[in-house]
Amino acid sequence: MRLVLFGPPGAGKGTQARKISAHYGIPHVSTGDILRAAVAAGTELGRQVEATIARGELVPDELIGRVVAERLGEEDAKAGFLLDGFPRTLRQVEILDGILADQGVALDRVILLVVPDTVLVDRLLHRDEGRPDDTPETIRERLRVYREQTEPVAKVYRERGLLAEIDGVGTIEEVFSRITAALGDR
Ligand code: AMP
């Protein structure tokens, strides 16, 4: 199964992505995790993106596109994957279309977690991972960027008939069962 999971920061993408990945036996490909690992390891990529992540802005499309192309080219992603945090702009949708066309495959479903802003801010300020980009100013910027650049991505996938909009408010298990129901696993 080839899936994309997206939604605003604080929607619970990471938690649900880990559960979906385990349930369907597909690798969880989180661009945020890949970039944070690169920053922690002090690689060339990490140095290029560190300041951008700290500001809550998006790293350049072509750069993240290369990262995703490389990751989806790995053996474990050949039979399926769950993308988390990509694509985030209309240009990234085109880049993903190109990667999938090269592989001769297509997306099965795009899952959008829907959560009201008030709930998001509260969750982000209280999550215990201690991410350096979870400060009030950066959270505001990340929500702004999401509305401006990522919401149009939902529209594209809705028009393609791929979008499953899932209510992201509730317990982890409640949200997860809505997702598996939408994916046709009851
Ligand atoms: P996330 O963990 O998905 O919230 O990502 C953390 C940060 O990594 C974002 O705020 C961006 O700075 C960067 N990032 C992750 N994925 C992308 C992407 N697809 N395009 C651009 N920047 C990204």
mmCIF file with all atom_site columns, N, CA and C in Angstrom, residues 62-132:
data_model
loop_
_atom_site.group_PDB
_atom_site.id
_atom_site.type_symbol
_atom_site.label_atom_id
_atom_site.label_alt_id
_atom_site.label_comp_id
_atom_site.label_asym_id
_atom_site.label_entity_id
_atom_site.label_seq_id
_atom_site.pdbx_PDB_ins_code
_atom_site.Cartn_x
_atom_site.Cartn_y
_atom_site.Cartn_z
_atom_site.occupancy
_atom_site.B_iso_or_equiv
_atom_site.pdbx_formal_charge
_atom_site.auth_seq_id
_atom_site.auth_comp_id
_atom_site.auth_asym_id
_atom_site.auth_atom_id
_atom_site.pdbx_PDB_model_num
ATOM 1   N N  . GLU A 1 62  ? 13.193 21.311 -3.983  1.00 0.00 ? 62  GLU A N  1
ATOM 2   C CA . GLU A 1 62  ? 14.058 20.404 -4.752  1.00 0.00 ? 62  GLU A CA 1
ATOM 3   C C  . GLU A 1 62  ? 14.959 19.607 -3.807  1.00 0.00 ? 62  GLU A C  1
ATOM 4   N N  . LEU A 1 63  ? 15.361 20.246 -2.712  1.00 0.00 ? 63  LEU A N  1
ATOM 5   C CA . LEU A 1 63  ? 16.222 19.562 -1.738  1.00 0.00 ? 63  LEU A CA 1
ATOM 6   C C  . LEU A 1 63  ? 15.464 18.396 -1.085  1.00 0.00 ? 63  LEU A C  1
ATOM 7   N N  . ILE A 1 64  ? 14.264 18.681 -0.593  1.00 0.00 ? 64  ILE A N  1
ATOM 8   C CA . ILE A 1 64  ? 13.503 17.617 0.083   1.00 0.00 ? 64  ILE A CA 1
ATOM 9   C C  . ILE A 1 64  ? 13.064 16.564 -0.945  1.00 0.00 ? 64  ILE A C  1
ATOM 10  N N  . GLY A 1 65  ? 12.852 16.993 -2.178  1.00 0.00 ? 65  GLY A N  1
ATOM 11  C CA . GLY A 1 65  ? 12.490 16.049 -3.242  1.00 0.00 ? 65  GLY A CA 1
ATOM 12  C C  . GLY A 1 65  ? 13.590 15.025 -3.472  1.00 0.00 ? 65  GLY A C  1
ATOM 13  N N  . ARG A 1 66  ? 14.851 15.463 -3.424  1.00 0.00 ? 66  ARG A N  1
ATOM 14  C CA . ARG A 1 66  ? 15.967 14.530 -3.613  1.00 0.00 ? 66  ARG A CA 1
ATOM 15  C C  . ARG A 1 66  ? 16.038 13.535 -2.460  1.00 0.00 ? 66  ARG A C  1
ATOM 16  N N  . VAL A 1 67  ? 15.784 14.048 -1.242  1.00 0.00 ? 67  VAL A N  1
ATOM 17  C CA . VAL A 1 67  ? 15.803 13.182 -0.054  1.00 0.00 ? 67  VAL A CA 1
ATOM 18  C C  . VAL A 1 67  ? 14.740 12.085 -0.188  1.00 0.00 ? 67  VAL A C  1
ATOM 19  N N  . VAL A 1 68  ? 13.533 12.478 -0.612  1.00 0.00 ? 68  VAL A N  1
ATOM 20  C CA . VAL A 1 68  ? 12.430 11.520 -0.729  1.00 0.00 ? 68  VAL A CA 1
ATOM 21  C C  . VAL A 1 68  ? 12.684 10.525 -1.875  1.00 0.00 ? 68  VAL A C  1
ATOM 22  N N  . ALA A 1 69  ? 13.191 11.023 -3.000  1.00 0.00 ? 69  ALA A N  1
ATOM 23  C CA . ALA A 1 69  ? 13.466 10.126 -4.140  1.00 0.00 ? 69  ALA A CA 1
ATOM 24  C C  . ALA A 1 69  ? 14.453 9.045  -3.719  1.00 0.00 ? 69  ALA A C  1
ATOM 25  N N  . GLU A 1 70  ? 15.473 9.461  -2.982  1.00 0.00 ? 70  GLU A N  1
ATOM 26  C CA . GLU A 1 70  ? 16.487 8.508  -2.535  1.00 0.00 ? 70  GLU A CA 1
ATOM 27  C C  . GLU A 1 70  ? 15.864 7.473  -1.583  1.00 0.00 ? 70  GLU A C  1
ATOM 28  N N  . ARG A 1 71  ? 15.062 7.964  -0.635  1.00 0.00 ? 71  ARG A N  1
ATOM 29  C CA . ARG A 1 71  ? 14.465 7.055  0.357   1.00 0.00 ? 71  ARG A CA 1
ATOM 30  C C  . ARG A 1 71  ? 13.477 6.071  -0.286  1.00 0.00 ? 71  ARG A C  1
ATOM 31  N N  . LEU A 1 72  ? 12.663 6.575  -1.219  1.00 0.00 ? 72  LEU A N  1
ATOM 32  C CA . LEU A 1 72  ? 11.672 5.690  -1.854  1.00 0.00 ? 72  LEU A CA 1
ATOM 33  C C  . LEU A 1 72  ? 12.319 4.731  -2.846  1.00 0.00 ? 72  LEU A C  1
ATOM 34  N N  . GLY A 1 73  ? 13.578 4.995  -3.175  1.00 0.00 ? 73  GLY A N  1
ATOM 35  C CA . GLY A 1 73  ? 14.314 4.093  -4.060  1.00 0.00 ? 73  GLY A CA 1
ATOM 36  C C  . GLY A 1 73  ? 14.909 2.913  -3.311  1.00 0.00 ? 73  GLY A C  1
ATOM 37  N N  . GLU A 1 74  ? 14.875 2.957  -1.985  1.00 0.00 ? 74  GLU A N  1
ATOM 38  C CA . GLU A 1 74  ? 15.449 1.860  -1.198  1.00 0.00 ? 74  GLU A CA 1
ATOM 39  C C  . GLU A 1 74  ? 14.539 0.629  -1.263  1.00 0.00 ? 74  GLU A C  1
ATOM 40  N N  . GLU A 1 75  ? 15.175 -0.520 -1.072  1.00 0.00 ? 75  GLU A N  1
ATOM 41  C CA . GLU A 1 75  ? 14.499 -1.801 -1.261  1.00 0.00 ? 75  GLU A CA 1
ATOM 42  C C  . GLU A 1 75  ? 13.202 -1.928 -0.435  1.00 0.00 ? 75  GLU A C  1
ATOM 43  N N  . ASP A 1 76  ? 13.247 -1.514 0.836   1.00 0.00 ? 76  ASP A N  1
ATOM 44  C CA . ASP A 1 76  ? 12.083 -1.736 1.713   1.00 0.00 ? 76  ASP A CA 1
ATOM 45  C C  . ASP A 1 76  ? 10.874 -0.895 1.322   1.00 0.00 ? 76  ASP A C  1
ATOM 46  N N  . ALA A 1 77  ? 11.072 0.112  0.452   1.00 0.00 ? 77  ALA A N  1
ATOM 47  C CA . ALA A 1 77  ? 9.943  0.973  0.065   1.00 0.00 ? 77  ALA A CA 1
ATOM 48  C C  . ALA A 1 77  ? 9.351  0.553  -1.284  1.00 0.00 ? 77  ALA A C  1
ATOM 49  N N  . LYS A 1 78  ? 9.916  -0.492 -1.881  1.00 0.00 ? 78  LYS A N  1
ATOM 50  C CA . LYS A 1 78  ? 9.454  -0.914 -3.221  1.00 0.00 ? 78  LYS A CA 1
ATOM 51  C C  . LYS A 1 78  ? 8.009  -1.409 -3.206  1.00 0.00 ? 78  LYS A C  1
ATOM 52  N N  . ALA A 1 79  ? 7.629  -2.124 -2.151  1.00 0.00 ? 79  ALA A N  1
ATOM 53  C CA . ALA A 1 79  ? 6.295  -2.731 -2.118  1.00 0.00 ? 79  ALA A CA 1
ATOM 54  C C  . ALA A 1 79  ? 5.248  -1.837 -1.464  1.00 0.00 ? 79  ALA A C  1
ATOM 55  N N  . GLY A 1 80  ? 5.678  -0.709 -0.922  1.00 0.00 ? 80  GLY A N  1
ATOM 56  C CA . GLY A 1 80  ? 4.729  0.191  -0.287  1.00 0.00 ? 80  GLY A CA 1
ATOM 57  C C  . GLY A 1 80  ? 5.421  1.067  0.735   1.00 0.00 ? 80  GLY A C  1
ATOM 58  N N  . PHE A 1 81  ? 4.737  2.115  1.131   1.00 0.00 ? 81  PHE A N  1
ATOM 59  C CA . PHE A 1 81  ? 5.325  3.059  2.101   1.00 0.00 ? 81  PHE A CA 1
ATOM 60  C C  . PHE A 1 81  ? 4.227  3.961  2.649   1.00 0.00 ? 81  PHE A C  1
ATOM 61  N N  . LEU A 1 82  ? 4.554  4.605  3.761   1.00 0.00 ? 82  LEU A N  1
ATOM 62  C CA . LEU A 1 82  ? 3.687  5.646  4.305   1.00 0.00 ? 82  LEU A CA 1
ATOM 63  C C  . LEU A 1 82  ? 4.518  6.920  4.394   1.00 0.00 ? 82  LEU A C  1
ATOM 64  N N  . LEU A 1 83  ? 4.174  7.883  3.574   1.00 0.00 ? 83  LEU A N  1
ATOM 65  C CA . LEU A 1 83  ? 4.880  9.161  3.621   1.00 0.00 ? 83  LEU A CA 1
ATOM 66  C C  . LEU A 1 83  ? 4.224  10.058 4.669   1.00 0.00 ? 83  LEU A C  1
ATOM 67  N N  . ASP A 1 84  ? 5.027  10.625 5.536   1.00 0.00 ? 84  ASP A N  1
ATOM 68  C CA . ASP A 1 84  ? 4.531  11.488 6.615   1.00 0.00 ? 84  ASP A CA 1
ATOM 69  C C  . ASP A 1 84  ? 5.276  12.825 6.518   1.00 0.00 ? 84  ASP A C  1
ATOM 70  N N  . GLY A 1 85  ? 4.534  13.884 6.213   1.00 0.00 ? 85  GLY A N  1
ATOM 71  C CA . GLY A 1 85  ? 5.166  15.211 6.132   1.00 0.00 ? 85  GLY A CA 1
ATOM 72  C C  . GLY A 1 85  ? 5.649  15.589 4.746   1.00 0.00 ? 85  GLY A C  1
ATOM 73  N N  . PHE A 1 86  ? 5.285  14.822 3.749   1.00 0.00 ? 86  PHE A N  1
ATOM 74  C CA . PHE A 1 86  ? 5.626  15.085 2.349   1.00 0.00 ? 86  PHE A CA 1
ATOM 75  C C  . PHE A 1 86  ? 4.555  14.448 1.485   1.00 0.00 ? 86  PHE A C  1
ATOM 76  N N  . PRO A 1 87  ? 4.018  15.113 0.472   1.00 0.00 ? 87  PRO A N  1
ATOM 77  C CA . PRO A 1 87  ? 4.338  16.455 -0.010  1.00 0.00 ? 87  PRO A CA 1
ATOM 78  C C  . PRO A 1 87  ? 3.636  17.546 0.797   1.00 0.00 ? 87  PRO A C  1
ATOM 79  N N  . ARG A 1 88  ? 4.295  18.697 0.888   1.00 0.00 ? 88  ARG A N  1
ATOM 80  C CA . ARG A 1 88  ? 3.796  19.825 1.674   1.00 0.00 ? 88  ARG A CA 1
ATOM 81  C C  . ARG A 1 88  ? 3.548  21.068 0.849   1.00 0.00 ? 88  ARG A C  1
ATOM 82  N N  . THR A 1 89  ? 3.877  21.035 -0.425  1.00 0.00 ? 89  THR A N  1
ATOM 83  C CA . THR A 1 89  ? 3.618  22.173 -1.322  1.00 0.00 ? 89  THR A CA 1
ATOM 84  C C  . THR A 1 89  ? 3.147  21.590 -2.655  1.00 0.00 ? 89  THR A C  1
ATOM 85  N N  . LEU A 1 90  ? 2.570  22.464 -3.494  1.00 0.00 ? 90  LEU A N  1
ATOM 86  C CA . LEU A 1 90  ? 2.117  21.978 -4.800  1.00 0.00 ? 90  LEU A CA 1
ATOM 87  C C  . LEU A 1 90  ? 3.296  21.487 -5.631  1.00 0.00 ? 90  LEU A C  1
ATOM 88  N N  . ARG A 1 91  ? 4.441  22.162 -5.508  1.00 0.00 ? 91  ARG A N  1
ATOM 89  C CA . ARG A 1 91  ? 5.629  21.704 -6.242  1.00 0.00 ? 91  ARG A CA 1
ATOM 90  C C  . ARG A 1 91  ? 6.041  20.303 -5.775  1.00 0.00 ? 91  ARG A C  1
ATOM 91  N N  . GLN A 1 92  ? 5.920  20.034 -4.473  1.00 0.00 ? 92  GLN A N  1
ATOM 92  C CA . GLN A 1 92  ? 6.279  18.705 -3.963  1.00 0.00 ? 92  GLN A CA 1
ATOM 93  C C  . GLN A 1 92  ? 5.315  17.629 -4.467  1.00 0.00 ? 92  GLN A C  1
ATOM 94  N N  . VAL A 1 93  ? 4.056  18.015 -4.729  1.00 0.00 ? 93  VAL A N  1
ATOM 95  C CA . VAL A 1 93  ? 3.112  17.057 -5.326  1.00 0.00 ? 93  VAL A CA 1
ATOM 96  C C  . VAL A 1 93  ? 3.639  16.641 -6.698  1.00 0.00 ? 93  VAL A C  1
ATOM 97  N N  . GLU A 1 94  ? 4.099  17.625 -7.478  1.00 0.00 ? 94  GLU A N  1
ATOM 98  C CA . GLU A 1 94  ? 4.641  17.321 -8.815  1.00 0.00 ? 94  GLU A CA 1
ATOM 99  C C  . GLU A 1 94  ? 5.880  16.438 -8.708  1.00 0.00 ? 94  GLU A C  1
ATOM 100 N N  . ILE A 1 95  ? 6.736  16.751 -7.732  1.00 0.00 ? 95  ILE A N  1
ATOM 101 C CA . ILE A 1 95  ? 7.959  15.962 -7.559  1.00 0.00 ? 95  ILE A CA 1
ATOM 102 C C  . ILE A 1 95  ? 7.594  14.518 -7.225  1.00 0.00 ? 95  ILE A C  1
ATOM 103 N N  . LEU A 1 96  ? 6.624  14.346 -6.318  1.00 0.00 ? 96  LEU A N  1
ATOM 104 C CA . LEU A 1 96  ? 6.207  12.981 -5.954  1.00 0.00 ? 96  LEU A CA 1
ATOM 105 C C  . LEU A 1 96  ? 5.590  12.274 -7.155  1.00 0.00 ? 96  LEU A C  1
ATOM 106 N N  . ASP A 1 97  ? 4.770  12.991 -7.930  1.00 0.00 ? 97  ASP A N  1
ATOM 107 C CA . ASP A 1 97  ? 4.189  12.395 -9.140  1.00 0.00 ? 97  ASP A CA 1
ATOM 108 C C  . ASP A 1 97  ? 5.303  11.855 -10.036 1.00 0.00 ? 97  ASP A C  1
ATOM 109 N N  . GLY A 1 98  ? 6.375  12.618 -10.158 1.00 0.00 ? 98  GLY A N  1
ATOM 110 C CA . GLY A 1 98  ? 7.501  12.214 -11.004 1.00 0.00 ? 98  GLY A CA 1
ATOM 111 C C  . GLY A 1 98  ? 8.210  10.971 -10.471 1.00 0.00 ? 98  GLY A C  1
ATOM 112 N N  . ILE A 1 99  ? 8.435  10.937 -9.161  1.00 0.00 ? 99  ILE A N  1
ATOM 113 C CA . ILE A 1 99  ? 9.111  9.786  -8.541  1.00 0.00 ? 99  ILE A CA 1
ATOM 114 C C  . ILE A 1 99  ? 8.271  8.522  -8.767  1.00 0.00 ? 99  ILE A C  1
ATOM 115 N N  . LEU A 1 100 ? 6.955  8.632  -8.539  1.00 0.00 ? 100 LEU A N  1
ATOM 116 C CA . LEU A 1 100 ? 6.075  7.466  -8.668  1.00 0.00 ? 100 LEU A CA 1
ATOM 117 C C  . LEU A 1 100 ? 5.956  7.028  -10.131 1.00 0.00 ? 100 LEU A C  1
ATOM 118 N N  . ALA A 1 101 ? 5.889  8.009  -11.035 1.00 0.00 ? 101 ALA A N  1
ATOM 119 C CA . ALA A 1 101 ? 5.805  7.668  -12.462 1.00 0.00 ? 101 ALA A CA 1
ATOM 120 C C  . ALA A 1 101 ? 7.067  6.919  -12.891 1.00 0.00 ? 101 ALA A C  1
ATOM 121 N N  . ASP A 1 102 ? 8.217  7.354  -12.414 1.00 0.00 ? 102 ASP A N  1
ATOM 122 C CA . ASP A 1 102 ? 9.482  6.670  -12.745 1.00 0.00 ? 102 ASP A CA 1
ATOM 123 C C  . ASP A 1 102 ? 9.467  5.224  -12.269 1.00 0.00 ? 102 ASP A C  1
ATOM 124 N N  . GLN A 1 103 ? 8.810  4.998  -11.132 1.00 0.00 ? 103 GLN A N  1
ATOM 125 C CA . GLN A 1 103 ? 8.748  3.629  -10.579 1.00 0.00 ? 103 GLN A CA 1
ATOM 126 C C  . GLN A 1 103 ? 7.573  2.844  -11.161 1.00 0.00 ? 103 GLN A C  1
ATOM 127 N N  . GLY A 1 104 ? 6.709  3.531  -11.928 1.00 0.00 ? 104 GLY A N  1
ATOM 128 C CA . GLY A 1 104 ? 5.544  2.864  -12.514 1.00 0.00 ? 104 GLY A CA 1
ATOM 129 C C  . GLY A 1 104 ? 4.496  2.489  -11.490 1.00 0.00 ? 104 GLY A C  1
ATOM 130 N N  . VAL A 1 105 ? 4.391  3.281  -10.419 1.00 0.00 ? 105 VAL A N  1
ATOM 131 C CA . VAL A 1 105 ? 3.418  2.987  -9.364  1.00 0.00 ? 105 VAL A CA 1
ATOM 132 C C  . VAL A 1 105 ? 2.563  4.229  -9.082  1.00 0.00 ? 105 VAL A C  1
ATOM 133 N N  . ALA A 1 106 ? 1.567  4.083  -8.231  1.00 0.00 ? 106 ALA A N  1
ATOM 134 C CA . ALA A 1 106 ? 0.686  5.206  -7.905  1.00 0.00 ? 106 ALA A CA 1
ATOM 135 C C  . ALA A 1 106 ? 0.294  5.159  -6.432  1.00 0.00 ? 106 ALA A C  1
ATOM 136 N N  . LEU A 1 107 ? -0.165 6.283  -5.922  1.00 0.00 ? 107 LEU A N  1
ATOM 137 C CA . LEU A 1 107 ? -0.644 6.340  -4.534  1.00 0.00 ? 107 LEU A CA 1
ATOM 138 C C  . LEU A 1 107 ? -1.990 5.628  -4.431  1.00 0.00 ? 107 LEU A C  1
ATOM 139 N N  . ASP A 1 108 ? -2.229 4.966  -3.309  1.00 0.00 ? 108 ASP A N  1
ATOM 140 C CA . ASP A 1 108 ? -3.519 4.337  -3.070  1.00 0.00 ? 108 ASP A CA 1
ATOM 141 C C  . ASP A 1 108 ? -4.466 5.297  -2.365  1.00 0.00 ? 108 ASP A C  1
ATOM 142 N N  . ARG A 1 109 ? -3.930 6.073  -1.411  1.00 0.00 ? 109 ARG A N  1
ATOM 143 C CA . ARG A 1 109 ? -4.799 6.908  -0.596  1.00 0.00 ? 109 ARG A CA 1
ATOM 144 C C  . ARG A 1 109 ? -3.977 8.019  0.062   1.00 0.00 ? 109 ARG A C  1
ATOM 145 N N  . VAL A 1 110 ? -4.614 9.156  0.278   1.00 0.00 ? 110 VAL A N  1
ATOM 146 C CA . VAL A 1 110 ? -3.998 10.262 0.996   1.00 0.00 ? 110 VAL A CA 1
ATOM 147 C C  . VAL A 1 110 ? -4.879 10.549 2.212   1.00 0.00 ? 110 VAL A C  1
ATOM 148 N N  . ILE A 1 111 ? -4.296 10.430 3.401   1.00 0.00 ? 111 ILE A N  1
ATOM 149 C CA . ILE A 1 111 ? -5.072 10.586 4.634   1.00 0.00 ? 111 ILE A CA 1
ATOM 150 C C  . ILE A 1 111 ? -4.798 11.971 5.215   1.00 0.00 ? 111 ILE A C  1
ATOM 151 N N  . LEU A 1 112 ? -5.856 12.739 5.407   1.00 0.00 ? 112 LEU A N  1
ATOM 152 C CA . LEU A 1 112 ? -5.723 14.066 6.011   1.00 0.00 ? 112 LEU A CA 1
ATOM 153 C C  . LEU A 1 112 ? -6.303 14.026 7.421   1.00 0.00 ? 112 LEU A C  1
ATOM 154 N N  . LEU A 1 113 ? -5.475 14.327 8.412   1.00 0.00 ? 113 LEU A N  1
ATOM 155 C CA . LEU A 1 113 ? -5.967 14.403 9.794   1.00 0.00 ? 113 LEU A CA 1
ATOM 156 C C  . LEU A 1 113 ? -6.477 15.816 10.041  1.00 0.00 ? 113 LEU A C  1
ATOM 157 N N  . VAL A 1 114 ? -7.747 15.918 10.410  1.00 0.00 ? 114 VAL A N  1
ATOM 158 C CA . VAL A 1 114 ? -8.375 17.227 10.603  1.00 0.00 ? 114 VAL A CA 1
ATOM 159 C C  . VAL A 1 114 ? -8.502 17.520 12.100  1.00 0.00 ? 114 VAL A C  1
ATOM 160 N N  . VAL A 1 115 ? -7.866 18.606 12.545  1.00 0.00 ? 115 VAL A N  1
ATOM 161 C CA . VAL A 1 115 ? -7.879 18.985 13.960  1.00 0.00 ? 115 VAL A CA 1
ATOM 162 C C  . VAL A 1 115 ? -7.989 20.512 14.059  1.00 0.00 ? 115 VAL A C  1
ATOM 163 N N  . PRO A 1 116 ? -8.899 21.039 14.892  1.00 0.00 ? 116 PRO A N  1
ATOM 164 C CA . PRO A 1 116 ? -9.032 22.501 15.030  1.00 0.00 ? 116 PRO A CA 1
ATOM 165 C C  . PRO A 1 116 ? -7.771 23.140 15.627  1.00 0.00 ? 116 PRO A C  1
ATOM 166 N N  . ASP A 1 117 ? -7.516 24.387 15.217  1.00 0.00 ? 117 ASP A N  1
ATOM 167 C CA . ASP A 1 117 ? -6.316 25.122 15.667  1.00 0.00 ? 117 ASP A CA 1
ATOM 168 C C  . ASP A 1 117 ? -6.141 25.154 17.176  1.00 0.00 ? 117 ASP A C  1
ATOM 169 N N  . THR A 1 118 ? -7.233 25.369 17.908  1.00 0.00 ? 118 THR A N  1
ATOM 170 C CA . THR A 1 118 ? -7.108 25.489 19.371  1.00 0.00 ? 118 THR A CA 1
ATOM 171 C C  . THR A 1 118 ? -6.527 24.211 19.970  1.00 0.00 ? 118 THR A C  1
ATOM 172 N N  . VAL A 1 119 ? -6.965 23.070 19.453  1.00 0.00 ? 119 VAL A N  1
ATOM 173 C CA . VAL A 1 119 ? -6.471 21.778 19.939  1.00 0.00 ? 119 VAL A CA 1
ATOM 174 C C  . VAL A 1 119 ? -5.003 21.608 19.551  1.00 0.00 ? 119 VAL A C  1
ATOM 175 N N  . LEU A 1 120 ? -4.639 22.052 18.348  1.00 0.00 ? 120 LEU A N  1
ATOM 176 C CA . LEU A 1 120 ? -3.273 21.890 17.849  1.00 0.00 ? 120 LEU A CA 1
ATOM 177 C C  . LEU A 1 120 ? -2.262 22.622 18.728  1.00 0.00 ? 120 LEU A C  1
ATOM 178 N N  . VAL A 1 121 ? -2.549 23.901 19.001  1.00 0.00 ? 121 VAL A N  1
ATOM 179 C CA . VAL A 1 121 ? -1.607 24.715 19.760  1.00 0.00 ? 121 VAL A CA 1
ATOM 180 C C  . VAL A 1 121 ? -1.409 24.111 21.141  1.00 0.00 ? 121 VAL A C  1
ATOM 181 N N  . ASP A 1 122 ? -2.503 23.690 21.743  1.00 0.00 ? 122 ASP A N  1
ATOM 182 C CA . ASP A 1 122 ? -2.431 23.079 23.067  1.00 0.00 ? 122 ASP A CA 1
ATOM 183 C C  . ASP A 1 122 ? -1.570 21.816 23.039  1.00 0.00 ? 122 ASP A C  1
ATOM 184 N N  . ARG A 1 123 ? -1.777 20.970 22.035  1.00 0.00 ? 123 ARG A N  1
ATOM 185 C CA . ARG A 1 123 ? -1.001 19.728 21.944  1.00 0.00 ? 123 ARG A CA 1
ATOM 186 C C  . ARG A 1 123 ? 0.478  20.011 21.721  1.00 0.00 ? 123 ARG A C  1
ATOM 187 N N  . LEU A 1 124 ? 0.773  20.973 20.859  1.00 0.00 ? 124 LEU A N  1
ATOM 188 C CA . LEU A 1 124 ? 2.178  21.262 20.525  1.00 0.00 ? 124 LEU A CA 1
ATOM 189 C C  . LEU A 1 124 ? 2.937  21.811 21.727  1.00 0.00 ? 124 LEU A C  1
ATOM 190 N N  . LEU A 1 125 ? 2.235  22.674 22.489  1.00 0.00 ? 125 LEU A N  1
ATOM 191 C CA . LEU A 1 125 ? 2.916  23.279 23.643  1.00 0.00 ? 125 LEU A CA 1
ATOM 192 C C  . LEU A 1 125 ? 3.124  22.264 24.757  1.00 0.00 ? 125 LEU A C  1
ATOM 193 N N  . HIS A 1 126 ? 2.326  21.190 24.741  1.00 0.00 ? 126 HIS A N  1
ATOM 194 C CA . HIS A 1 126 ? 2.415  20.229 25.843  1.00 0.00 ? 126 HIS A CA 1
ATOM 195 C C  . HIS A 1 126 ? 3.037  18.904 25.463  1.00 0.00 ? 126 HIS A C  1
ATOM 196 N N  . ARG A 1 127 ? 3.505  18.746 24.212  1.00 0.00 ? 127 ARG A N  1
ATOM 197 C CA . ARG A 1 127 ? 4.032  17.424 23.889  1.00 0.00 ? 127 ARG A CA 1
ATOM 198 C C  . ARG A 1 127 ? 5.411  17.246 24.525  1.00 0.00 ? 127 ARG A C  1
ATOM 199 N N  . ASP A 1 128 ? 5.709  16.003 24.844  1.00 0.00 ? 128 ASP A N  1
ATOM 200 C CA . ASP A 1 128 ? 6.875  15.762 25.702  1.00 0.00 ? 128 ASP A CA 1
ATOM 201 C C  . ASP A 1 128 ? 8.148  15.409 24.946  1.00 0.00 ? 128 ASP A C  1
ATOM 202 N N  . GLU A 1 129 ? 8.123  15.501 23.609  1.00 0.00 ? 129 GLU A N  1
ATOM 203 C CA . GLU A 1 129 ? 9.351  15.187 22.854  1.00 0.00 ? 129 GLU A CA 1
ATOM 204 C C  . GLU A 1 129 ? 10.417 16.258 23.034  1.00 0.00 ? 129 GLU A C  1
ATOM 205 N N  . GLY A 1 130 ? 9.974  17.472 23.454  1.00 0.00 ? 130 GLY A N  1
ATOM 206 C CA . GLY A 1 130 ? 10.925 18.560 23.635  1.00 0.00 ? 130 GLY A CA 1
ATOM 207 C C  . GLY A 1 130 ? 11.581 19.012 22.342  1.00 0.00 ? 130 GLY A C  1
ATOM 208 N N  . ARG A 1 131 ? 10.816 19.107 21.276  1.00 0.00 ? 131 ARG A N  1
ATOM 209 C CA . ARG A 1 131 ? 11.391 19.556 19.993  1.00 0.00 ? 131 ARG A CA 1
ATOM 210 C C  . ARG A 1 131 ? 11.714 21.037 20.052  1.00 0.00 ? 131 ARG A C  1
ATOM 211 N N  . PRO A 1 132 ? 12.891 21.429 19.566  1.00 0.00 ? 132 PRO A N  1
ATOM 212 C CA . PRO A 1 132 ? 13.264 22.847 19.626  1.00 0.00 ? 132 PRO A CA 1
ATOM 213 C C  . PRO A 1 132 ? 12.363 23.740 18.780  1.00 0.00 ? 132 PRO A C  1
#
